Tab-separated table of C-alpha atoms in Angstrom:
chain	number	residue	atom	x	y	z
A	131	MET	CA	0.000	0.000	0.000
A	132	THR	CA	2.722	2.423	0.941
A	133	HIS	CA	4.684	1.847	-2.238
A	134	GLU	CA	1.537	2.600	-4.207
A	135	ILE	CA	1.119	5.962	-2.445
A	136	LEU	CA	4.685	7.003	-3.198
A	137	ARG	CA	4.437	5.764	-6.772
A	138	ASP	CA	1.285	7.827	-7.221
A	139	ILE	CA	3.059	10.939	-5.968
A	140	GLU	CA	6.087	10.381	-8.181
A	141	LYS	CA	3.988	9.891	-11.322
A	142	GLY	CA	3.021	13.560	-11.309
A	143	ASN	CA	0.044	12.979	-13.605
A	144	LYS	CA	-3.387	14.548	-13.152
A	145	ALA	CA	-4.845	11.594	-11.241
A	146	SER	CA	-1.934	11.398	-8.790
A	147	LEU	CA	-2.009	15.164	-8.295
A	148	MET	CA	-5.701	14.964	-7.503
A	149	LYS	CA	-5.165	12.217	-4.921
A	150	ARG	CA	-2.428	14.274	-3.338
A	151	ARG	CA	-4.726	17.296	-3.175
A	152	ILE	CA	-7.451	15.207	-1.561
A	153	ILE	CA	-5.065	13.901	1.104
A	154	THR	CA	-3.826	17.446	1.770
A	155	TYR	CA	-7.443	18.602	2.011
A	156	TYR	CA	-8.210	15.950	4.643
A	157	ILE	CA	-5.048	16.813	6.573
A	158	HIS	CA	-6.551	20.250	7.131
A	159	ASN	CA	-10.262	19.392	7.256
A	160	VAL	CA	-10.381	16.002	9.069
A	161	ASN	CA	-13.431	14.691	7.210
A	162	SER	CA	-16.023	15.743	4.639
A	163	THR	CA	-18.556	14.515	2.122
A	164	ILE	CA	-18.011	14.010	-1.598
A	165	THR	CA	-20.116	17.128	-2.203
A	166	ASP	CA	-17.654	19.208	-0.149
A	167	LEU	CA	-14.768	17.784	-2.165
A	168	THR	CA	-16.377	18.552	-5.515
A	169	LYS	CA	-16.588	22.219	-4.509
A	170	GLU	CA	-12.964	22.213	-3.337
A	171	LEU	CA	-11.613	20.441	-6.437
A	172	ASP	CA	-14.048	21.938	-8.960
A	173	LEU	CA	-14.799	18.491	-10.402
A	174	SER	CA	-17.990	16.565	-11.090
A	175	VAL	CA	-19.545	14.271	-8.488
A	176	PRO	CA	-18.975	11.099	-10.607
A	177	THR	CA	-15.288	11.973	-11.087
A	178	VAL	CA	-14.692	12.637	-7.380
A	179	THR	CA	-16.695	9.536	-6.405
A	180	LYS	CA	-14.485	7.373	-8.624
A	181	ILE	CA	-11.283	8.807	-7.125
A	182	ILE	CA	-12.590	8.436	-3.566
A	183	ASP	CA	-13.582	4.816	-4.172
A	184	GLU	CA	-10.069	4.082	-5.488
A	185	MET	CA	-8.464	5.773	-2.477
A	186	CYS	CA	-10.626	3.817	-0.042
A	187	ALA	CA	-9.737	0.566	-1.789
A	188	SER	CA	-6.035	1.460	-1.634
A	189	GLY	CA	-6.177	2.252	2.076
A	190	TYR	CA	-5.697	6.022	1.812
A	191	LEU	CA	-9.163	6.875	3.160
A	192	ASN	CA	-11.873	5.484	5.462
A	193	ILE	CA	-15.617	6.018	5.690
A	194	TYR	CA	-16.492	7.624	9.037
A	195	GLY	CA	-20.245	7.168	9.209
A	196	LYS	CA	-22.840	9.425	7.640
A	197	LEU	CA	-23.540	13.141	7.858
A	198	GLU	CA	-26.780	13.906	9.676
A	199	THR	CA	-29.065	15.962	7.429
A	200	ASN	CA	-32.668	17.164	7.549
A	201	GLY	CA	-34.297	14.459	5.497
A	202	GLY	CA	-33.153	12.741	2.321
A	203	ARG	CA	-30.183	10.416	1.980
A	204	HIS	CA	-27.363	10.842	4.497
A	205	PRO	CA	-24.064	11.196	2.622
A	206	ASN	CA	-20.935	9.332	3.729
A	207	LEU	CA	-18.225	11.170	5.640
A	208	TYR	CA	-14.710	10.390	4.399
A	209	GLY	CA	-11.380	10.989	6.108
A	210	LEU	CA	-7.810	9.733	6.266
A	211	ASN	CA	-7.117	6.154	7.297
A	212	PRO	CA	-4.751	6.415	10.322
A	213	ALA	CA	-2.966	3.233	9.235
A	214	GLY	CA	-2.511	4.476	5.674
A	215	GLY	CA	1.105	5.298	6.390
A	216	TYR	CA	3.520	6.593	9.021
A	217	PHE	CA	5.981	9.451	9.255
A	218	VAL	CA	9.140	9.532	11.355
A	219	GLY	CA	10.506	12.748	12.858
A	220	VAL	CA	14.091	12.953	14.128
A	221	GLU	CA	15.406	15.882	16.164
A	222	VAL	CA	19.196	15.845	16.340
A	223	LYS	CA	20.534	17.747	19.328
A	224	ARG	CA	24.040	18.397	20.575
A	225	GLU	CA	24.203	15.382	22.903
A	226	SER	CA	21.023	13.452	22.213
A	227	VAL	CA	18.390	12.511	19.645
A	228	ASN	CA	14.608	12.575	19.885
A	229	ILE	CA	12.622	10.288	17.569
A	230	GLY	CA	8.854	10.223	17.080
A	231	VAL	CA	6.300	8.611	14.781
A	232	ILE	CA	2.923	9.961	13.656
A	233	ASN	CA	0.234	8.122	11.735
A	234	PHE	CA	-1.530	9.287	8.571
A	235	ASN	CA	-3.849	11.464	10.682
A	236	GLY	CA	-0.938	13.256	12.316
A	237	GLU	CA	-1.391	11.618	15.719
A	238	LEU	CA	1.800	10.939	17.680
A	239	VAL	CA	1.810	7.171	18.156
A	240	ASP	CA	5.349	6.609	19.390
A	241	LYS	CA	8.244	8.682	20.670
A	242	ARG	CA	11.500	8.366	22.537
A	243	MET	CA	13.258	11.365	24.021
A	244	ASP	CA	16.872	12.047	24.946
A	245	ILE	CA	18.496	9.050	23.274
A	246	PRO	CA	22.237	9.431	24.023
A	247	TYR	CA	24.064	10.632	20.915
A	248	ARG	CA	26.979	12.918	20.137
A	249	CYS	CA	26.350	15.109	17.101
A	250	GLU	CA	29.604	15.494	15.179
A	251	ASN	CA	30.383	16.174	11.553
A	252	THR	CA	31.768	12.678	10.943
A	253	TYR	CA	30.806	9.565	8.987
A	254	GLU	CA	30.729	7.632	12.264
A	255	ALA	CA	28.165	10.010	13.765
A	256	LEU	CA	26.070	9.822	10.591
A	257	ASP	CA	26.126	6.012	10.605
A	258	ARG	CA	25.199	5.959	14.286
A	259	LEU	CA	22.246	8.258	13.610
A	260	CYS	CA	20.962	5.878	10.938
A	261	GLU	CA	21.345	2.955	13.351
A	262	LEU	CA	19.264	4.760	15.972
A	263	ILE	CA	16.530	5.546	13.437
A	264	ASN	CA	16.369	1.943	12.195
A	265	GLU	CA	16.360	0.627	15.764
A	266	HIS	CA	13.487	2.920	16.688
A	267	ILE	CA	11.382	1.952	13.673
A	268	ALA	CA	11.984	-1.732	14.464
A	269	SER	CA	11.071	-1.325	18.140
A	270	SER	CA	7.912	0.650	17.307
A	271	GLY	CA	6.391	-2.380	15.594
A	272	ILE	CA	5.785	-0.419	12.384
A	273	GLU	CA	6.686	-2.063	9.111
A	274	PRO	CA	9.510	-0.084	7.441
A	275	ARG	CA	7.613	-0.244	4.128
A	276	SER	CA	4.765	1.725	5.756
A	277	VAL	CA	7.056	4.660	6.577
A	278	LEU	CA	6.362	7.304	3.932
A	279	ASN	CA	9.019	9.792	4.993
A	280	VAL	CA	11.726	10.379	7.595
A	281	HIS	CA	12.348	14.013	8.442
A	282	ILE	CA	15.579	15.009	10.173
A	283	SER	CA	15.987	18.358	11.919
A	284	LEU	CA	19.504	19.729	12.385
A	285	SER	CA	20.934	22.915	13.840
A	286	GLY	CA	22.758	25.347	11.603
A	287	ARG	CA	22.313	26.079	7.947
A	288	VAL	CA	20.051	23.651	6.107
A	289	ASN	CA	18.469	24.046	2.673
A	290	SER	CA	15.282	22.006	2.822
A	291	VAL	CA	14.651	22.343	-0.929
A	292	THR	CA	18.012	21.041	-2.177
A	293	GLY	CA	18.467	18.674	0.777
A	294	TYR	CA	21.902	19.970	1.752
A	295	SER	CA	23.114	20.569	5.315
A	296	TYR	CA	26.091	22.897	5.582
A	297	SER	CA	26.765	22.763	9.328
A	298	TYR	CA	26.515	19.020	10.041
A	299	PHE	CA	26.998	15.946	7.860
A	300	ASN	CA	28.265	17.962	4.893
A	301	LEU	CA	30.508	15.003	4.086
A	302	SER	CA	29.587	14.359	0.479
A	303	GLU	CA	28.943	16.207	-2.756
A	304	GLN	CA	25.518	14.567	-2.740
A	305	PRO	CA	22.609	16.161	-0.852
A	306	LEU	CA	22.284	14.820	2.679
A	307	THR	CA	18.771	13.647	1.830
A	308	GLU	CA	20.142	11.341	-0.881
A	309	VAL	CA	22.882	9.995	1.394
A	310	LEU	CA	20.419	9.255	4.185
A	311	SER	CA	17.826	7.814	1.834
A	312	LYS	CA	20.354	5.262	0.550
A	313	LYS	CA	21.450	4.337	4.070
A	314	LEU	CA	17.918	4.018	5.452
A	315	GLY	CA	16.179	2.730	2.345
A	316	LEU	CA	13.451	5.318	2.946
A	317	ARG	CA	12.383	8.709	1.633
A	318	VAL	CA	14.136	11.467	3.644
A	319	SER	CA	13.774	15.233	4.084
A	320	VAL	CA	15.805	17.679	6.191
A	321	ASP	CA	15.367	21.133	7.667
A	322	ASN	CA	16.666	23.471	10.354
A	323	ASP	CA	15.753	22.457	13.919
A	324	THR	CA	14.307	25.847	14.899
A	325	ARG	CA	11.952	25.858	11.918
A	326	ALA	CA	10.755	22.400	12.949
A	327	MET	CA	10.110	23.646	16.494
A	328	ALA	CA	8.214	26.652	15.153
A	329	TYR	CA	6.133	24.386	12.894
A	330	GLY	CA	5.323	22.032	15.761
A	331	GLU	CA	4.239	24.922	17.962
A	332	TYR	CA	2.209	26.376	15.110
A	333	LEU	CA	0.259	23.172	14.435
A	334	ARG	CA	0.046	21.547	17.869
A	335	GLY	CA	1.134	24.117	20.441
A	336	ILE	CA	0.286	27.572	21.734
A	337	VAL	CA	-0.645	29.084	18.357
A	338	GLY	CA	-4.358	29.557	17.772
A	339	SER	CA	-5.642	31.684	14.915
A	340	GLU	CA	-2.423	33.693	14.630
A	341	LYS	CA	-0.762	33.637	11.203
A	342	ASN	CA	2.310	35.819	11.834
A	343	VAL	CA	4.528	34.261	14.461
A	344	LEU	CA	8.148	34.459	15.601
A	345	PHE	CA	9.590	31.452	17.446
A	346	ILE	CA	12.800	31.911	19.449
A	347	ASN	CA	14.848	28.774	20.062
A	348	LEU	CA	16.898	29.601	23.153
A	349	SER	CA	18.937	26.448	23.632
A	350	TRP	CA	22.685	25.872	23.254
A	351	GLY	CA	22.567	28.426	20.434
A	352	LEU	CA	19.982	31.031	19.439
A	353	GLY	CA	17.689	30.468	16.468
A	354	LEU	CA	14.614	32.081	14.970
A	355	GLY	CA	11.650	30.463	13.231
A	356	ILE	CA	9.545	32.834	11.124
A	357	ILE	CA	5.946	32.144	10.119
A	358	ILE	CA	4.329	34.689	7.788
A	359	ASN	CA	0.708	34.368	6.697
A	360	GLY	CA	0.671	30.820	8.055
A	361	LYS	CA	3.715	29.698	6.054
A	362	ILE	CA	7.258	28.988	7.239
A	363	PHE	CA	9.615	31.612	5.832
A	364	THR	CA	12.932	30.105	4.754
A	365	GLY	CA	14.548	32.771	2.573
A	366	LYS	CA	16.121	32.113	-0.809
A	367	SER	CA	18.618	29.453	0.310
A	368	GLY	CA	16.797	28.202	3.383
A	369	PHE	CA	18.991	30.120	5.805
A	370	ALA	CA	16.494	32.664	7.162
A	371	GLY	CA	16.403	32.851	10.948
A	372	GLU	CA	20.099	33.068	11.860
A	373	PHE	CA	19.152	35.454	14.660
A	374	GLY	CA	22.015	34.367	16.908
A	375	HIS	CA	24.582	35.537	14.367
A	376	THR	CA	23.343	39.108	14.228
A	377	PRO	CA	26.473	41.262	14.793
A	378	VAL	CA	25.164	43.609	17.499
A	379	LEU	CA	27.838	43.297	20.213
A	380	ASP	CA	31.301	44.743	20.727
A	381	ASN	CA	32.609	42.059	23.070
A	382	GLN	CA	35.419	40.650	20.891
A	383	LEU	CA	34.218	37.124	21.652
A	384	ILE	CA	34.650	34.695	18.761
A	385	CYS	CA	31.376	32.981	17.933
A	386	ARG	CA	31.211	29.359	16.813
A	387	CYS	CA	30.516	30.737	13.317
A	388	GLY	CA	34.022	32.239	13.383
A	389	LYS	CA	32.974	35.897	13.561
A	390	LYS	CA	32.992	38.373	16.444
A	391	GLY	CA	30.161	40.304	18.041
A	392	CYS	CA	27.366	37.786	17.382
A	393	LEU	CA	24.328	38.011	19.661
A	394	GLU	CA	24.711	34.310	20.449
A	395	THR	CA	27.983	34.950	22.306
A	396	GLU	CA	25.977	36.589	25.113
A	397	VAL	CA	22.421	35.341	24.546
A	398	SER	CA	22.353	31.524	24.391
A	399	GLY	CA	22.789	28.422	26.505
A	400	SER	CA	26.459	28.226	25.592
A	401	ALA	CA	26.941	31.840	26.740
A	402	LEU	CA	25.107	31.094	29.973
A	403	ILE	CA	27.384	28.143	30.736
A	404	ARG	CA	30.494	30.194	29.941
A	405	ILE	CA	29.440	33.139	32.109
A	406	LEU	CA	28.379	30.847	34.959
A	407	LYS	CA	31.752	29.091	34.975
A	408	GLU	CA	33.605	32.410	34.936
A	409	ARG	CA	31.658	33.767	37.900
A	410	ILE	CA	32.013	30.595	39.958
A	411	LEU	CA	35.757	30.516	39.302
A	412	SER	CA	35.961	34.160	40.371
A	413	GLY	CA	34.552	33.239	43.769
A	414	GLU	CA	30.746	33.359	43.520
A	415	SER	CA	28.751	30.388	44.773
A	416	SER	CA	26.078	28.248	43.113
A	417	ILE	CA	24.456	24.906	43.816
A	418	VAL	CA	25.514	23.756	40.333
A	419	SER	CA	29.029	23.178	41.742
A	420	GLU	CA	27.628	20.451	43.981
A	421	MET	CA	25.492	19.070	41.160
A	422	VAL	CA	28.613	18.343	39.082
A	423	ASN	CA	30.844	17.472	42.053
A	424	GLY	CA	33.021	20.507	41.455
A	425	ASN	CA	33.819	19.575	37.828
A	426	LEU	CA	32.441	22.575	35.952
A	427	ASP	CA	33.393	21.029	32.609
A	428	ASN	CA	30.501	18.610	33.107
A	429	LEU	CA	27.922	21.417	33.341
A	430	VAL	CA	24.962	21.074	30.960
A	431	LEU	CA	21.949	23.316	30.417
A	432	ASN	CA	19.577	21.044	32.284
A	433	ASP	CA	21.725	21.556	35.396
A	434	VAL	CA	21.188	25.295	35.123
A	435	VAL	CA	17.432	24.829	34.584
A	436	LYS	CA	17.261	22.759	37.782
A	437	ALA	CA	19.333	25.315	39.687
A	438	VAL	CA	17.136	28.223	38.596
A	439	ASN	CA	13.961	26.363	39.470
A	440	ASN	CA	15.548	25.758	42.885
A	441	GLU	CA	16.062	29.537	43.225
A	442	ASP	CA	19.831	29.605	42.821
A	443	THR	CA	20.548	33.350	42.886
A	444	LEU	CA	23.654	33.310	40.679
A	445	CYS	CA	21.941	31.335	37.910
A	446	ILE	CA	18.842	33.513	38.173
A	447	ASP	CA	20.950	36.660	37.868
A	448	ILE	CA	22.643	35.411	34.689
A	449	VAL	CA	19.375	34.193	33.173
A	450	GLU	CA	17.675	37.533	33.820
A	451	SER	CA	20.579	39.362	32.177
A	452	ILE	CA	20.336	37.101	29.127
A	453	GLY	CA	16.570	37.623	28.998
A	454	TYR	CA	16.934	41.401	29.040
A	455	LYS	CA	19.529	41.350	26.236
A	456	LEU	CA	17.310	39.008	24.220
A	457	GLY	CA	14.324	41.308	24.697
A	458	LYS	CA	16.281	44.291	23.405
A	459	GLN	CA	16.998	42.490	20.124
A	460	LEU	CA	13.472	41.079	19.935
A	461	ALA	CA	12.235	44.662	20.103
A	462	SER	CA	13.886	45.239	16.724
A	463	LEU	CA	12.256	42.118	15.249
A	464	ILE	CA	8.864	43.243	16.553
A	465	ASN	CA	9.362	46.669	14.985
A	466	ILE	CA	10.232	44.984	11.671
A	467	PHE	CA	7.730	42.096	11.522
A	468	ASN	CA	4.856	43.373	13.709
A	469	PRO	CA	3.986	39.755	14.678
A	470	GLU	CA	0.858	38.644	16.484
A	471	LEU	CA	2.777	36.193	18.643
A	472	VAL	CA	6.371	35.779	19.849
A	473	ILE	CA	7.116	32.374	21.382
A	474	ILE	CA	10.150	31.679	23.550
A	475	GLY	CA	11.101	28.003	23.204
A	476	GLY	CA	14.126	25.774	23.561
A	477	THR	CA	15.798	24.389	26.668
A	478	LEU	CA	15.920	27.713	28.511
A	479	SER	CA	12.170	28.195	28.070
A	480	LEU	CA	11.827	25.554	30.821
A	481	ILE	CA	12.864	28.327	33.234
A	482	ALA	CA	9.575	30.049	32.342
A	483	ASP	CA	9.009	33.273	34.331
A	484	TYR	CA	12.696	33.804	35.079
A	485	ILE	CA	13.382	34.246	31.358
A	486	ILE	CA	10.075	35.634	30.043
A	487	GLU	CA	9.689	38.534	32.480
A	488	PRO	CA	13.012	40.278	31.694
A	489	VAL	CA	12.313	39.674	27.981
A	490	LYS	CA	8.960	41.461	28.277
A	491	THR	CA	10.449	44.313	30.297
A	492	SER	CA	13.163	44.885	27.714
A	493	ILE	CA	10.726	44.714	24.787
A	494	ARG	CA	8.494	47.336	26.397
A	495	LYS	CA	11.491	49.610	26.871
A	496	HIS	CA	13.058	49.238	23.423
A	497	SER	CA	10.198	48.724	20.946
A	498	LEU	CA	7.490	51.068	19.694
A	499	ASN	CA	4.412	50.880	21.927
A	500	MET	CA	1.974	51.053	19.033
A	501	ILE	CA	3.633	47.969	17.530
A	502	ASN	CA	4.460	45.873	20.614
A	503	ASN	CA	0.880	46.229	21.833
A	504	ASP	CA	-0.072	43.961	18.917
A	505	SER	CA	2.381	41.239	19.977
A	506	VAL	CA	1.805	38.634	22.670
A	507	ILE	CA	5.031	37.321	24.234
A	508	THR	CA	4.679	33.790	25.595
A	509	ILE	CA	6.474	30.574	26.505
A	510	SER	CA	6.288	27.480	24.294
A	511	LYS	CA	3.421	25.154	25.171
A	512	LEU	CA	5.149	22.054	23.788
A	513	LYS	CA	8.430	22.925	25.536
A	514	ASN	CA	11.005	20.152	24.944
A	515	GLN	CA	8.628	18.282	22.612
A	516	ALA	CA	8.226	21.129	20.102
A	517	GLY	CA	11.118	19.873	17.989
A	518	ILE	CA	10.006	16.270	17.716
A	519	VAL	CA	6.369	17.193	17.055
A	520	GLY	CA	7.491	19.649	14.374
A	521	ALA	CA	9.849	17.121	12.771
A	522	CYS	CA	7.025	14.568	12.528
A	523	MET	CA	4.648	17.137	11.029
A	524	LEU	CA	7.287	18.256	8.533
A	525	ALA	CA	7.819	14.612	7.552
A	526	ARG	CA	4.172	14.487	6.486
A	527	SER	CA	3.992	17.946	4.916
A	528	ARG	CA	7.051	17.275	2.753
A	529	VAL	CA	5.099	14.463	1.081
A	530	PHE	CA	1.571	15.813	0.830
A	531	GLU	CA	1.464	19.595	1.215
A	532	ILE	CA	1.210	21.326	-2.155
């Protein structure tokens, strides 16, 4: 069944395009009658009925009872068959991997978080990633042939259209999607991790009717996901959103991108860890020292999150400073984009009020009141699951959205 779906898509003829449009329609509308579809597709009832019958027979669609009407025949309600296919989302982080699976309806049916993994730009790391994906599919009980797409989210510069990643796994002249597809034996797509988080939040998180949204990924680095008129904005080469590499500082610190003065050198998880170590070594105290048995090289962001939530004053002070600096730069983005919603996500969003309040204070001070009054500043609803939910949803949209 799965092979038939993919073959239909790859044919690119009128019939396959129509089936793809119908599936996309049901992704957004859950269920409907044939009459509704004829209006959407601008086709005759007999033509749509024939296509729907074929799609039901192939396992794409199910009949979900009948629509209650005032007299006359009750038409059938059609919708996606949850078992029609599965989509795998993979969020690659600095020291772990999250893997999830959604069914044809977009329901999360399986996930595993924080699988130990070291993300490095090596063949060994790439092979290990493929092993973890295959192991997860096998353990989920889903037949590999029923997986329609695997979407992998990576930090850094990723061109989702060409399939190239330029920050990680740029080990071949071939697109990363082709390399991974050969290794996994499955269809593969890739994108930037922050865009995946923004997409997950947009479809399954805090976003309601808003169509213009900025998503801030405040984790080890600093990323920006931009949604304009309900669509993810990627820029010409897929690199839009490199917020952390805005050259706004005069601190002479060399960023991981190789340049100086990047916002990320003072507003990010990596900056937080660096500043925290410096202040502890200069004589200030923090409970994180006990948490890592005095070995500050073992500090990770989750340690800081725990310390802040346990009211560690040094960590709180640094977090509030980072929040204020972030808010000052967000004020510029709000003046430029005039968004309805600004979402703070990523690992440091787990600190909640300690990060969001200084952000709001700084935005009020540095942005235009007439503009910032239109923007709601909030914390991610999905929190640490935004990335995996978004990766799964992107896995499906890369196949069926048109």
